[in-house]
Tab-separated table of C-alpha atoms in Angstrom:
chain	number	residue	atom	x	y	z
E	1	MET	CA	42.965	-98.339	-4.901
E	2	ASN	CA	39.508	-96.845	-5.968
E	3	ARG	CA	37.772	-97.737	-3.218
E	4	ILE	CA	39.716	-95.560	-0.600
E	5	ARG	CA	39.209	-92.443	-3.619
E	6	LYS	CA	35.321	-93.269	-3.440
E	7	THR	CA	35.692	-93.271	0.448
E	8	LEU	CA	37.183	-89.346	0.336
E	9	SER	CA	36.000	-88.080	-2.282
E	10	VAL	CA	32.839	-88.709	-0.390
E	11	LEU	CA	33.987	-87.751	2.655
E	12	THR	CA	35.628	-84.558	1.043
E	13	LEU	CA	32.130	-83.561	-0.659
E	14	GLY	CA	30.013	-83.777	2.777
E	15	ALA	CA	32.797	-82.247	3.775
E	16	ALA	CA	31.865	-79.286	1.834
E	17	THR	CA	28.149	-79.936	2.028
E	18	VAL	CA	29.118	-79.764	5.939
E	19	ALA	CA	30.552	-75.652	5.790
E	20	GLY	CA	28.808	-74.762	3.080
E	21	ALA	CA	25.621	-74.645	4.719
E	22	ALA	CA	27.420	-73.555	7.752
E	23	ALA	CA	28.482	-70.570	5.259
E	24	LEU	CA	25.044	-70.299	4.657
E	25	ALA	CA	23.384	-69.967	8.238
E	26	GLN	CA	25.425	-67.257	9.307
E	27	THR	CA	25.464	-65.176	6.428
E	28	ALA	CA	21.305	-66.078	6.654
E	29	PRO	CA	19.100	-62.413	7.249
E	30	GLN	CA	17.966	-62.154	10.618
E	31	PRO	CA	14.499	-61.938	11.679
E	32	ALA	CA	13.609	-58.046	12.439
E	33	PRO	CA	12.733	-57.593	15.836
E	34	ALA	CA	8.913	-57.695	16.958
E	35	ALA	CA	9.174	-53.625	16.895
E	36	ALA	CA	5.550	-54.375	15.995
E	37	ALA	CA	4.369	-56.248	19.043
E	38	PRO	CA	1.366	-55.526	20.627
E	39	ALA	CA	2.171	-53.593	23.182
E	40	GLN	CA	1.980	-54.662	27.530
E	41	SER	CA	-0.643	-54.481	29.073
E	42	ALA	CA	-0.363	-51.318	31.922
E	43	PRO	CA	0.388	-53.189	34.931
E	44	ALA	CA	-3.220	-53.311	37.482
E	45	ALA	CA	-3.743	-50.992	39.902
E	46	PRO	CA	-3.165	-52.104	43.879
E	47	ILE	CA	-5.341	-54.558	45.130
E	48	LEU	CA	-6.413	-52.252	48.210
E	49	THR	CA	-6.199	-54.503	52.032
E	50	VAL	CA	-9.023	-55.450	53.679
E	51	ARG	CA	-7.996	-52.621	56.166
E	52	GLN	CA	-8.989	-50.179	53.662
E	53	VAL	CA	-11.894	-51.836	52.719
E	54	TYR	CA	-13.372	-51.616	56.156
E	55	ASP	CA	-12.776	-48.275	56.236
E	56	THR	CA	-14.620	-47.632	53.004
E	57	LEU	CA	-17.256	-49.619	54.115
E	58	THR	CA	-18.047	-47.928	57.680
E	59	ALA	CA	-17.637	-44.837	56.114
E	60	ALA	CA	-20.486	-45.457	53.348
E	61	GLY	CA	-22.917	-46.459	56.528
E	62	TYR	CA	-22.144	-50.021	56.775
E	63	ARG	CA	-21.155	-52.406	60.168
E	64	ASN	CA	-20.813	-55.213	62.112
E	65	ILE	CA	-18.757	-55.866	59.358
E	66	THR	CA	-17.640	-59.589	60.342
E	67	GLU	CA	-16.177	-60.643	57.294
E	68	ILE	CA	-13.534	-59.496	54.182
E	69	GLU	CA	-12.488	-62.449	52.147
E	70	LEU	CA	-10.282	-61.511	49.100
E	71	GLU	CA	-11.908	-63.538	45.960
E	72	HIS	CA	-9.733	-64.356	42.615
E	73	GLN	CA	-7.976	-61.435	42.889
E	74	ARG	CA	-10.710	-58.980	41.790
E	75	ALA	CA	-12.767	-58.742	43.904
E	76	TYR	CA	-14.044	-58.817	48.268
E	77	ASP	CA	-16.528	-60.992	49.753
E	78	VAL	CA	-18.042	-58.972	53.383
E	79	LYS	CA	-20.550	-60.327	55.182
E	80	ALA	CA	-22.323	-56.975	57.342
E	81	GLU	CA	-25.692	-55.078	58.763
E	82	ASN	CA	-26.859	-52.532	56.089
E	83	ALA	CA	-27.672	-48.665	57.197
E	84	GLN	CA	-31.402	-50.360	58.212
E	85	GLY	CA	-29.876	-52.645	59.925
E	86	GLN	CA	-30.192	-56.332	57.810
E	87	ARG	CA	-27.577	-58.757	57.671
E	88	VAL	CA	-25.986	-58.041	53.836
E	89	LYS	CA	-22.973	-60.089	51.937
E	90	LEU	CA	-21.411	-57.733	49.797
E	91	ARG	CA	-18.927	-57.773	46.414
E	92	VAL	CA	-16.211	-54.923	46.405
E	93	ASP	CA	-13.965	-54.310	43.987
E	94	ALA	CA	-10.861	-55.082	44.948
E	95	GLN	CA	-9.440	-51.958	43.257
E	96	THR	CA	-11.334	-49.450	43.389
E	97	GLY	CA	-13.796	-50.190	46.716
E	98	ALA	CA	-16.574	-49.794	44.952
E	99	VAL	CA	-19.880	-51.717	46.097
E	100	LEU	CA	-20.593	-53.899	43.414
E	101	ARG	CA	-23.522	-56.060	44.754
E	102	SER	CA	-25.457	-56.715	48.425
E	103	ARG	CA	-27.213	-59.251	49.159
E	104	ILE	CA	-29.929	-59.269	52.070
E	105	LYS	CA	-29.504	-62.676	53.776
E	106	ASP	CA	-32.008	-64.266	55.416
């Protein structure tokens, strides 16, 4: 009989502890929403199409454009001839169409 009382006491005490913990969990203050969260960066400008890059370069005096290849969504690698007729390899900004680098090919 003593054993039954001890077992019931332990079970009752355990149930009370679990119930108390559950009650505390429900009333515990929730963390404030992240009002001061860092602002998300503005969406990137759209990437120019191959046709737009081609038109920009021909307007700038380049001709015989043989290759336009997008690299890592940031720049186009282009093979063309400059206004002096020299074969060049260009790096063109994918968002603005600006020539970032021009190298004369041997």
